[in-house]
Amino acid sequence: LEASQAKSIDLESSLVAEREASAAKYSELEAEKTSLKAELQDRIKSLQLDVDTSRDNLTQMETILANAESQSAALKAEMERHIEGLKTELDASHAKSIDLESSLVAEREA
């Protein structure tokens, strides 16, 4: 009977020790879980900030591109008007040159 009681006490002590070890391991795993969860949330916040920054940069680039396209179109229109003006001047100069040549020819013949 004493041997049986001693064995029972040993088993109970063993179970208590096992429960305490399990509880300690559980606490350790819970702490690790909490730490990993916090780290994951920090990473998510960081990535969200990166996404927001990238989105803002993209919006700025789109605005810059739209302004550049607008300026390019305005410059092109201005250059086309200038070219047309030069063509008109060239045509007028050519016509004047022909008139002068005709006048010279007429003077020589006269």
N, CA, C and O atoms as a printed pandas DataFrame, in Angstrom:
     atom_number atom_name residue_name chain_id  residue_number  x_coord  y_coord  z_coord
0              1         N          LEU        A               1    0.837   -1.199    0.000
1              2        CA          LEU        A               1    0.000    0.000    0.000
2              3         C          LEU        A               1    0.875    1.252    0.000
3              4         O          LEU        A               1    0.602    2.206   -0.729
4              5         N          GLU        A               2    1.932    1.244    0.824
5              6        CA          GLU        A               2    2.816    2.413    0.856
6              7         C          GLU        A               2    3.521    2.598   -0.475
7              8         O          GLU        A               2    3.721    3.721   -0.940
8              9         N          ALA        A               3    3.892    1.484   -1.078
9             10        CA          ALA        A               3    4.551    1.558   -2.388
10            11         C          ALA        A               3    3.577    2.120   -3.410
11            12         O          ALA        A               3    3.955    2.919   -4.267
12            13         N          SER        A               4    2.334    1.703   -3.316
13            14        CA          SER        A               4    1.308    2.190   -4.239
14            15         C          SER        A               4    1.063    3.675   -4.009
15            16         O          SER        A               4    0.899    4.427   -4.969
16            17         N          GLN        A               5    1.035    4.101   -2.773
17            18        CA          GLN        A               5    0.850    5.521   -2.466
18            19         C          GLN        A               5    2.050    6.325   -2.949
19            20         O          GLN        A               5    1.885    7.423   -3.481
20            21         N          ALA        A               6    3.242    5.795   -2.770
21            22        CA          ALA        A               6    4.448    6.486   -3.234
22            23         C          ALA        A               6    4.433    6.617   -4.753
23            24         O          ALA        A               6    4.788    7.656   -5.309
24            25         N          LYS        A               7    4.015    5.540   -5.405
25            26        CA          LYS        A               7    3.937    5.568   -6.872
26            27         C          LYS        A               7    2.886    6.590   -7.308
27            28         O          LYS        A               7    3.097    7.332   -8.267
28            29         N          SER        A               8    1.758    6.624   -6.602
29            30        CA          SER        A               8    0.673    7.570   -6.901
30            31         C          SER        A               8    1.171    9.006   -6.708
31            32         O          SER        A               8    0.874    9.887   -7.515
32            33         N          ILE        A               9    1.918    9.227   -5.648
33            34        CA          ILE        A               9    2.468   10.571   -5.383
34            35         C          ILE        A               9    3.464   10.943   -6.471
35            36         O          ILE        A               9    3.480   12.081   -6.939
36            37         N          ASP        A              10    4.305    9.974   -6.878
37            38        CA          ASP        A              10    5.268   10.230   -7.963
38            39         C          ASP        A              10    4.547   10.576   -9.262
39            40         O          ASP        A              10    4.931   11.504   -9.974
40            41         N          LEU        A              11    3.494    9.813   -9.558
41            42        CA          LEU        A              11    2.729   10.090  -10.784
42            43         C          LEU        A              11    2.066   11.463  -10.712
43            44         O          LEU        A              11    2.072   12.217  -11.685
44            45         N          GLU        A              12    1.498   11.778   -9.554
45            46        CA          GLU        A              12    0.856   13.077   -9.379
46            47         C          GLU        A              12    1.880   14.199   -9.515
47            48         O          GLU        A              12    1.619   15.216  -10.158
48            49         N          SER        A              13    3.033   14.008   -8.912
49            50        CA          SER        A              13    4.103   15.010   -9.021
50            51         C          SER        A              13    4.538   15.161  -10.471
51            52         O          SER        A              13    4.784   16.264  -10.959
52            53         N          SER        A              14    4.625   14.024  -11.143
53            54        CA          SER        A              14    5.019   14.036  -12.555
54            55         C          SER        A              14    3.979   14.787  -13.389
55            56         O          SER        A              14    4.330   15.583  -14.260
56            57         N          LEU        A              15    2.676   14.523  -13.111
57            58        CA          LEU        A              15    1.601   15.216  -13.838
58            59         C          LEU        A              15    1.622   16.719  -13.560
59            60         O          LEU        A              15    1.451   17.533  -14.467
60            61         N          VAL        A              16    1.833   17.068  -12.299
61            62        CA          VAL        A              16    1.904   18.489  -11.937
62            63         C          VAL        A              16    3.064   19.151  -12.667
63            64         O          VAL        A              16    2.921   20.252  -13.200
64            65         N          ALA        A              17    4.214   18.478  -12.692
65            66        CA          ALA        A              17    5.387   19.026  -13.379
66            67         C          ALA        A              17    5.109   19.168  -14.871
67            68         O          ALA        A              17    5.499   20.155  -15.495
68            69         N          GLU        A              18    4.427   18.164  -15.439
69            70        CA          GLU        A              18    4.086   18.213  -16.865
70            71         C          GLU        A              18    3.126   19.354  -17.160
71            72         O          GLU        A              18    3.281   20.065  -18.153
72            73         N          ARG        A              19    2.124   19.528  -16.285
73            74        CA          ARG        A              19    1.160   20.629  -16.453
74            75         C          ARG        A              19    1.877   21.974  -16.379
75            76         O          ARG        A              19    1.621   22.867  -17.187
76            77         N          GLU        A              20    2.767   22.112  -15.414
77            78        CA          GLU        A              20    3.520   23.367  -15.273
78            79         C          GLU        A              20    4.393   23.621  -16.495
79            80         O          GLU        A              20    4.489   24.753  -16.969
80            81         N          ALA        A              21    5.027   22.569  -17.005
81            82        CA          ALA        A              21    5.858   22.713  -18.210
82            83         C          ALA        A              21    4.987   23.089  -19.400
83            84         O          ALA        A              21    5.360   23.939  -20.208
84            85         N          SER        A              22    3.797   22.437  -19.505
85            86        CA          SER        A              22    2.867   22.768  -20.594
86            87         C          SER        A              22    2.383   24.206  -20.473
87            88         O          SER        A              22    2.316   24.927  -21.468
88            89         N          ALA        A              23    2.050   24.619  -19.268
89            90        CA          ALA        A              23    1.589   25.994  -19.043
90            91         C          ALA        A              23    2.692   26.989  -19.393
91            92         O          ALA        A              23    2.419   28.028  -19.994
92            93         N          ALA        A              24    3.920   26.684  -19.026
93            94        CA          ALA        A              24    5.051   27.567  -19.348
94            95         C          ALA        A              24    5.241   27.630  -20.862
95            96         O          ALA        A              24    5.455   28.706  -21.421
96            97         N          LYS        A              25    5.162   26.474  -21.523
97            98        CA          LYS        A              25    5.317   26.430  -22.981
98            99         C          LYS        A              25    4.193   27.207  -23.656
99           100         O          LYS        A              25    4.422   27.937  -24.620
100          101         N          TYR        A              26    2.957   27.040  -23.130
101          102        CA          TYR        A              26    1.808   27.758  -23.673
102          103         C          TYR        A              26    2.013   29.265  -23.540
103          104         O          TYR        A              26    1.773   30.020  -24.482
104          105         N          SER        A              27    2.461   29.693  -22.356
105          106        CA          SER        A              27    2.724   31.119  -22.133
106          107         C          SER        A              27    3.800   31.626  -23.098
107          108         O          SER        A              27    3.687   32.723  -23.644
108          109         N          GLU        A              28    4.828   30.825  -23.297
109          110        CA          GLU        A              28    5.918   31.195  -24.209
110          111         C          GLU        A              28    5.386   31.325  -25.641
111          112         O          GLU        A              28    5.719   32.272  -26.353
112          113         N          LEU        A              29    4.560   30.366  -26.046
113          114        CA          LEU        A              29    3.990   30.408  -27.399
114          115         C          LEU        A              29    3.035   31.591  -27.567
115          116         O          LEU        A              29    3.004   32.226  -28.622
116          117         N          GLU        A              30    2.261   31.881  -26.527
117          118        CA          GLU        A              30    1.361   33.040  -26.576
118          119         C          GLU        A              30    2.155   34.336  -26.713
119          120         O          GLU        A              30    1.780   35.224  -27.479
120          121         N          ALA        A              31    3.248   34.440  -25.969
121          122        CA          ALA        A              31    4.098   35.638  -26.048
122          123         C          ALA        A              31    4.694   35.767  -27.454
123          124         O          ALA        A              31    4.744   36.862  -28.014
124          125         N          GLU        A              32    5.143   34.645  -28.019
125          126        CA          GLU        A              32    5.711   34.665  -29.369
126          127         C          GLU        A              32    4.635   35.050  -30.391
127          128         O          GLU        A              32    4.900   35.817  -31.317
128          129         N          LYS        A              33    3.434   34.521  -30.218
129          130        CA          LYS        A              33    2.310   34.835  -31.100
130          131         C          LYS        A              33    2.008   36.338  -31.046
131          132         O          LYS        A              33    1.827   36.981  -32.080
132          133         N          THR        A              34    1.958   36.882  -29.833
133          134        CA          THR        A              34    1.693   38.313  -29.661
134          135         C          THR        A              34    2.783   39.146  -30.322
135          136         O          THR        A              34    2.495   40.146  -30.979
136          137         N          SER        A              35    4.025   38.736  -30.149
137          138        CA          SER        A              35    5.159   39.442  -30.743
138          139         C          SER        A              35    5.089   39.392  -32.270
139          140         O          SER        A              35    5.281   40.406  -32.941
140          141         N          LEU        A              36    4.815   38.209  -32.809
141          142        CA          LEU        A              36    4.726   38.062  -34.272
142          143         C          LEU        A              36    3.550   38.862  -34.834
143          144         O          LEU        A              36    3.641   39.449  -35.912
144          145         N          LYS        A              37    2.446   38.874  -34.084
145          146        CA          LYS        A              37    1.279   39.638  -34.523
146          147         C          LYS        A              37    1.605   41.132  -34.571
147          148         O          LYS        A              37    1.231   41.821  -35.521
148          149         N          ALA        A              38    2.297   41.626  -33.555
149          150        CA          ALA        A              38    2.693   43.041  -33.526
150          151         C          ALA        A              38    3.652   43.348  -34.679
151          152         O          ALA        A              38    3.532   44.382  -35.337
152          153         N          GLU        A              39    4.600   42.445  -34.914
153          154        CA          GLU        A              39    5.558   42.633  -36.015
154          155         C          GLU        A              39    4.832   42.652  -37.362
155          156         O          GLU        A              39    5.148   43.465  -38.231
156          157         N          LEU        A              40    3.875   41.767  -37.529
157          158        CA          LEU        A              40    3.101   41.712  -38.762
158          159         C          LEU        A              40    2.294   42.997  -38.953
159          160         O          LEU        A              40    2.222   43.526  -40.062
160          161         N          GLN        A              41    1.694   43.495  -37.887
161          162        CA          GLN        A              41    0.929   44.740  -37.980
162          163         C          GLN        A              41    1.835   45.908  -38.348
163          164         O          GLN        A              41    1.449   46.774  -39.133
164          165         N          ASP        A              42    3.049   45.933  -37.778
165          166        CA          ASP        A              42    4.011   46.988  -38.131
166          167         C          ASP        A              42    4.385   46.908  -39.600
167          168         O          ASP        A              42    4.472   47.929  -40.281
168          169         N          ARG        A              43    4.605   45.693  -40.089
169          170        CA          ARG        A              43    4.954   45.517  -41.506
170          171         C          ARG        A              43    3.806   45.947  -42.404
171          172         O          ARG        A              43    4.019   46.584  -43.436
172          173         N          ILE        A              44    2.590   45.598  -42.007
173          174        CA          ILE        A              44    1.412   45.987  -42.791
174          175         C          ILE        A              44    1.305   47.508  -42.841
175          176         O          ILE        A              44    1.050   48.079  -43.901
176          177         N          LYS        A              45    1.501   48.166  -41.698
177          178        CA          LYS        A              45    1.444   49.632  -41.659
178          179         C          LYS        A              45    2.522   50.231  -42.557
179          180         O          LYS        A              45    2.276   51.191  -43.288
180          181         N          SER        A              46    3.720   49.651  -42.493
181          182        CA          SER        A              46    4.825   50.132  -43.318
182          183         C          SER        A              46    4.511   49.971  -44.800
183          184         O          SER        A              46    4.744   50.881  -45.596
184          185         N          LEU        A              47    3.980   48.808  -45.163
185          186        CA          LEU        A              47    3.621   48.566  -46.568
186          187         C          LEU        A              47    2.501   49.496  -47.012
187          188         O          LEU        A              47    2.512   49.979  -48.144
188          189         N          GLN        A              48    1.543   49.750  -46.144
189          190        CA          GLN        A              48    0.448   50.660  -46.486
190          191         C          GLN        A              48    0.983   52.062  -46.706
191          192         O          GLN        A              48    0.544   52.768  -47.614
192          193         N          LEU        A              49    1.938   52.465  -45.867
193          194        CA          LEU        A              49    2.565   53.773  -46.044
194          195         C          LEU        A              49    3.307   53.832  -47.383
195          196         O          LEU        A              49    3.240   54.837  -48.090
196          197         N          ASP        A              50    4.015   52.746  -47.726
197          198        CA          ASP        A              50    4.702   52.682  -49.019
198          199         C          ASP        A              50    3.710   52.784  -50.177
199          200         O          ASP        A              50    3.959   53.477  -51.163
200          201         N          VAL        A              51    2.591   52.086  -50.043
201          202        CA          VAL        A              51    1.557   52.127  -51.085
202          203         C          VAL        A              51    1.001   53.543  -51.222
203          204         O          VAL        A              51    0.842   54.051  -52.332
204          205         N          ASP        A              52    0.707   54.168  -50.092
205          206        CA          ASP        A              52    0.173   55.537  -50.122
206          207         C          ASP        A              52    1.177   56.503  -50.747
207          208         O          ASP        A              52    0.808   57.366  -51.543
208          209         N          THR        A              53    2.453   56.350  -50.376
209          210        CA          THR        A              53    3.499   57.208  -50.936
210          211         C          THR        A              53    3.614   56.990  -52.441
211          212         O          THR        A              53    3.722   57.949  -53.206
212          213         N          SER        A              54    3.592   55.735  -52.858
213          214        CA          SER        A              54    3.679   55.418  -54.291
214          215         C          SER        A              54    2.483   55.987  -55.047
215          216         O          SER        A              54    2.623   56.507  -56.154
216          217         N          ARG        A              55    1.313   55.881  -54.436
217          218        CA          ARG        A              55    0.106   56.417  -55.074
218          219         C          ARG        A              55    0.214   57.942  -55.215
219          220         O          ARG        A              55   -0.143   58.499  -56.253
220          221         N          ASP        A              56    0.706   58.609  -54.172
221          222        CA          ASP        A              56    0.892   60.062  -54.243
222          223         C          ASP        A              56    1.903   60.426  -55.325
223          224         O          ASP        A              56    1.695   61.366  -56.091
224          225         N          ASN        A              57    3.014   59.664  -55.380
225          226        CA          ASN        A              57    4.035   59.923  -56.400
226          227         C          ASN        A              57    3.466   59.731  -57.802
227          228         O          ASN        A              57    3.756   60.510  -58.709
228          229         N          LEU        A              58    2.655   58.689  -57.973
229          230        CA          LEU        A              58    2.040   58.422  -59.269
230          231         C          LEU        A              58    1.114   59.574  -59.662
231          232         O          LEU        A              58    1.107   60.004  -60.816
232          233         N          THR        A              59    0.346   60.063  -58.717
233          234        CA          THR        A              59   -0.555   61.180  -58.987
234          235         C          THR        A              59    0.242   62.420  -59.401
235          236         O          THR        A              59   -0.130   63.122  -60.341
236          237         N          GLN        A              60    1.342   62.679  -58.690
237          238        CA          GLN        A              60    2.188   63.819  -59.045
238          239         C          GLN        A              60    2.781   63.650  -60.448
239          240         O          GLN        A              60    2.822   64.599  -61.231
240          241         N          MET        A              61    3.237   62.433  -60.753
241          242        CA          MET        A              61    3.813   62.178  -62.074
242          243         C          MET        A              61    2.762   62.349  -63.171
243          244         O          MET        A              61    3.053   62.892  -64.237
244          245         N          GLU        A              62    1.551   61.888  -62.907
245          246        CA          GLU        A              62    0.475   62.046  -63.888
246          247         C          GLU        A              62    0.185   63.532  -64.124
247          248         O          GLU        A              62   -0.049   63.952  -65.257
248          249         N          THR        A              63    0.202   64.315  -63.058
249          250        CA          THR        A              63   -0.029   65.759  -63.178
250          251         C          THR        A              63    1.094   66.407  -63.984
251          252         O          THR        A              63    0.839   67.230  -64.864
252          253         N          ILE        A              64    2.336   66.033  -63.680
253          254        CA          ILE        A              64    3.492   66.573  -64.405
254          255         C          ILE        A              64    3.397   66.206  -65.881
255          256         O          ILE        A              64    3.645   67.042  -66.749
256          257         N          LEU        A              65    3.037   64.953  -66.166
257          258        CA          LEU        A              65    2.916   64.495  -67.545
258          259         C          LEU        A              65    1.813   65.258  -68.276
259          260         O          LEU        A              65    1.993   65.674  -69.421
260          261         N          ALA        A              66    0.677   65.440  -67.616
261          262        CA          ALA        A              66   -0.429   66.181  -68.236
262          263         C          ALA        A              66   -0.011   67.622  -68.534
263          264         O          ALA        A              66   -0.334   68.161  -69.593
264          265         N          ASN        A              67    0.714   68.244  -67.590
265          266        CA          ASN        A              67    1.194   69.610  -67.823
266          267         C          ASN        A              67    2.192   69.655  -68.972
267          268         O          ASN        A              67    2.153   70.565  -69.801
268          269         N          ALA        A              68    3.080   68.676  -69.018
269          270        CA          ALA        A              68    4.080   68.625  -70.090
270          271         C          ALA        A              68    3.407   68.428  -71.445
271          272         O          ALA        A              68    3.794   69.055  -72.431
272          273         N          GLU        A              69    2.407   67.562  -71.492
273          274        CA          GLU        A              69    1.679   67.343  -72.747
274          275         C          GLU        A              69    0.964   68.614  -73.185
275          276         O          GLU        A              69    0.949   68.952  -74.368
276          277         N          SER        A              70    0.378   69.310  -72.229
277          278        CA          SER        A              70   -0.318   70.564  -72.537
278          279         C          SER        A              70    0.664   71.610  -73.067
279          280         O          SER        A              70    0.393   72.287  -74.059
280          281         N          GLN        A              71    1.811   71.730  -72.387
281          282        CA          GLN        A              71    2.829   72.692  -72.835
282          283         C          GLN        A              71    3.368   72.312  -74.210
283          284         O          GLN        A              71    3.618   73.180  -75.046
284          285         N          SER        A              72    3.544   71.023  -74.438
285          286        CA          SER        A              72    4.045   70.542  -75.725
286          287         C          SER        A              72    3.059   70.883  -76.843
287          288         O          SER        A              72    3.458   71.328  -77.919
288          289         N          ALA        A              73    1.783   70.673  -76.578
289          290        CA          ALA        A              73    0.753   70.979  -77.578
290          291         C          ALA        A              73    0.722   72.479  -77.865
291          292         O          ALA        A              73    0.596   72.894  -79.017
292          293         N          ALA        A              74    0.836   73.288  -76.812
293          294        CA          ALA        A              74    0.836   74.750  -77.000
294          295         C          ALA        A              74    2.062   75.179  -77.794
295          296         O          ALA        A              74    1.961   76.015  -78.691
296          297         N          LEU        A              75    3.215   74.610  -77.469
297          298        CA          LEU        A              75    4.446   74.948  -78.182
298          299         C          LEU        A              75    4.356   74.525  -79.643
299          300         O          LEU        A              75    4.780   75.260  -80.535
300          301         N          LYS        A              76    3.800   73.334  -79.887
301          302        CA          LYS        A              76    3.642   72.851  -81.257
302          303         C          LYS        A              76    2.741   73.792  -82.051
303          304         O          LYS        A              76    3.052   74.132  -83.192
304          305         N          ALA        A              77    1.628   74.213  -81.457
305          306        CA          ALA        A              77    0.710   75.128  -82.139
306          307         C          ALA        A              77    1.402   76.458  -82.433
307          308         O          ALA        A              77    1.233   77.035  -83.508
308          309         N          GLU        A              78    2.178   76.932  -81.467
309          310        CA          GLU        A              78    2.905   78.195  -81.667
310          311         C          GLU        A              78    3.926   78.055  -82.794
311          312         O          GLU        A              78    4.059   78.952  -83.626
312          313         N          MET        A              79    4.642   76.938  -82.823
313          314        CA          MET        A              79    5.643   76.713  -83.876
314          315         C          MET        A              79    4.977   76.606  -85.246
315          316         O          MET        A              79    5.499   77.123  -86.234
316          317         N          GLU        A              80    3.828   75.938  -85.306
317          318        CA          GLU        A              80    3.098   75.824  -86.571
318          319         C          GLU        A              80    2.651   77.196  -87.065
319          320         O          GLU        A              80    2.735   77.480  -88.260
320          321         N          ARG        A              81    2.176   78.053  -86.155
321          322        CA          ARG        A              81    1.779   79.417  -86.547
322          323         C          ARG        A              81    2.993   80.200  -87.047
323          324         O          ARG        A              81    2.910   80.936  -88.030
324          325         N          HIS        A              82    4.120   80.031  -86.355
325          326        CA          HIS        A              82    5.343   80.723  -86.759
326          327         C          HIS        A              82    5.794   80.252  -88.149
327          328         O          HIS        A              82    6.185   81.062  -88.989
328          329         N          ILE        A              83    5.735   78.941  -88.379
329          330        CA          ILE        A              83    6.119   78.386  -89.694
330          331         C          ILE        A              83    5.191   78.918  -90.782
331          332         O          ILE        A              83    5.641   79.289  -91.866
332          333         N          GLU        A              84    3.891   78.952  -90.482
333          334        CA          GLU        A              84    2.942   79.497  -91.465
334          335         C          GLU        A              84    3.252   80.967  -91.764
335          336         O          GLU        A              84    3.182   81.405  -92.912
336          337         N          GLY        A              85    3.593   81.716  -90.720
337          338        CA          GLY        A              85    3.964   83.124  -90.912
338          339         C          GLY        A              85    5.200   83.257  -91.790
339          340         O          GLY        A              85    5.254   84.113  -92.673
340          341         N          LEU        A              86    6.191   82.408  -91.545
341          342        CA          LEU        A              86    7.407   82.438  -92.362
342          343         C          LEU        A              86    7.109   82.058  -93.808
343          344         O          LEU        A              86    7.666   82.647  -94.734
344          345         N          LYS        A              87    6.220   81.065  -94.006
345          346        CA          LYS        A              87    5.840   80.688  -95.367
346          347         C          LYS        A              87    5.154   81.849  -96.078
347          348         O          LYS        A              87    5.413   82.111  -97.252
348          349         N          THR        A              88    4.279   82.540  -95.357
349          350        CA          THR        A              88    3.581   83.689  -95.936
350          351         C          THR        A              88    4.583   84.780  -96.329
351          352         O          THR        A              88    4.495   85.364  -97.409
352          353         N          GLU        A              89    5.549   85.045  -95.416
353          354        CA          GLU        A              89    6.579   86.043  -95.716
354          355         C          GLU        A              89    7.411   85.625  -96.919
355          356         O          GLU        A              89    7.739   86.445  -97.777
356          357         N          LEU        A              90    7.748   84.344  -96.972
357          358        CA          LEU        A              90    8.550   83.827  -98.087
358          359         C          LEU        A              90    7.781   83.958  -99.396
359          360         O          LEU        A              90    8.349   84.368 -100.408
360          361         N          ASP        A              91    6.495   83.612  -99.386
361          362        CA          ASP        A              91    5.667   83.746 -100.595
362          363         C          ASP        A              91    5.581   85.202 -101.030
363          364         O          ASP        A              91    5.676   85.506 -102.219
364          365         N          ALA        A              92    5.397   86.111 -100.056
365          366        CA          ALA        A              92    5.315   87.542 -100.381
366          367         C          ALA        A              92    6.644   88.027 -100.946
367          368         O          ALA        A              92    6.664   88.790 -101.911
368          369         N          SER        A              93    7.738   87.598 -100.362
369          370        CA          SER        A              93    9.065   87.993 -100.829
370          371         C          SER        A              93    9.308   87.454 -102.233
371          372         O          SER        A              93    9.877   88.142 -103.081
372          373         N          HIS        A              94    8.877   86.229 -102.472
373          374        CA          HIS        A              94    9.038   85.628 -103.791
374          375         C          HIS        A              94    8.225   86.395 -104.834
375          376         O          HIS        A              94    8.712   86.675 -105.930
376          377         N          ALA        A              95    6.986   86.732 -104.483
377          378        CA          ALA        A              95    6.125   87.497 -105.400
378          379         C          ALA        A              95    6.740   88.860 -105.681
379          380         O          ALA        A              95    6.718   89.329 -106.820
380          381         N          LYS        A              96    7.287   89.497 -104.654
381          382        CA          LYS        A              96    7.923   90.809 -104.830
382          383         C          LYS        A              96    9.149   90.685 -105.732
383          384         O          LYS        A              96    9.414   91.550 -106.567
384          385         N          SER        A              97    9.886   89.597 -105.548
385          386        CA          SER        A              97   11.069   89.349 -106.366
386          387         C          SER        A              97   10.667   89.182 -107.834
387          388         O          SER        A              97   11.323   89.712 -108.731
388          389         N          ILE        A              98    9.582   88.439 -108.065
389          390        CA          ILE        A              98    9.102   88.256 -109.446
390          391         C          ILE        A              98    8.666   89.597 -110.029
391          392         O          ILE        A              98    8.963   89.895 -111.186
392          393         N          ASP        A              99    7.957   90.415 -109.231
393          394        CA          ASP        A              99    7.520   91.738 -109.702
394          395         C          ASP        A              99    8.711   92.611 -110.055
395          396         O          ASP        A              99    8.712   93.289 -111.083
396          397         N          LEU        A             100    9.740   92.592 -109.188
397          398        CA          LEU        A             100   10.925   93.400 -109.463
398          399         C          LEU        A             100   11.628   92.922 -110.724
399          400         O          LEU        A             100   12.094   93.721 -111.536
400          401         N          GLU        A             101   11.696   91.602 -110.871
401          402        CA          GLU        A             101   12.341   91.044 -112.063
402          403         C          GLU        A             101   11.562   91.446 -113.315
403          404         O          GLU        A             101   12.152   91.807 -114.333
404          405         N          SER        A             102   10.245   91.379 -113.231
405          406        CA          SER        A             102    9.415   91.768 -114.383
406          407         C          SER        A             102    9.605   93.247 -114.705
407          408         O          SER        A             102    9.648   93.640 -115.871
408          409         N          SER        A             103    9.719   94.072 -113.642
409          410        CA          SER        A             103    9.929   95.507 -113.846
410          411         C          SER        A             103   11.277   95.748 -114.523
411          412         O          SER        A             103   11.381   96.574 -115.430
412          413         N          LEU        A             104   12.298   95.033 -114.087
413          414        CA          LEU        A             104   13.637   95.187 -114.684
414          415         C          LEU        A             104   13.622   94.774 -116.146
415          416         O          LEU        A             104   14.198   95.446 -117.001
416          417         N          VAL        A             105   12.960   93.668 -116.418
417          418        CA          VAL        A             105   12.879   93.197 -117.793
418          419         C          VAL        A             105   12.145   94.237 -118.649
419          420         O          VAL        A             105   12.561   94.532 -119.769
420          421         N          ALA        A             106   11.054   94.785 -118.113
421          422        CA          ALA        A             106   10.267   95.784 -118.844
422          423         C          ALA        A             106   11.106   97.035 -119.084
423          424         O          ALA        A             106   11.026   97.631 -120.158
424          425         N          GLU        A             107   11.908   97.441 -118.101
425          426        CA          GLU        A             107   12.776   98.639 -118.238
426          427         C          GLU        A             107   13.827   98.419 -119.306
427          428         O          GLU        A             107   14.110   99.308 -120.109
428          429         N          ARG        A             108   14.403   97.229 -119.308
429          430        CA          ARG        A             108   15.433   96.926 -120.309
430          431         C          ARG        A             108   14.856   96.953 -121.716
431          432         O          ARG        A             108   15.463   97.451 -122.664
432          433         N          GLU        A             109   13.660   96.396 -121.808
433          434        CA          GLU        A             109   13.037   96.358 -123.137
434          435         C          GLU        A             109   12.641   97.759 -123.576
435          436         O          GLU        A             109   12.608   98.044 -124.773
436          437         N          ALA        A             110   12.349   98.611 -122.654
437          438        CA          ALA        A             110   11.945   99.967 -122.992
438          439         C          ALA        A             110   13.146  100.796 -123.229
439          440         O          ALA        A             110   13.028  101.983 -123.530
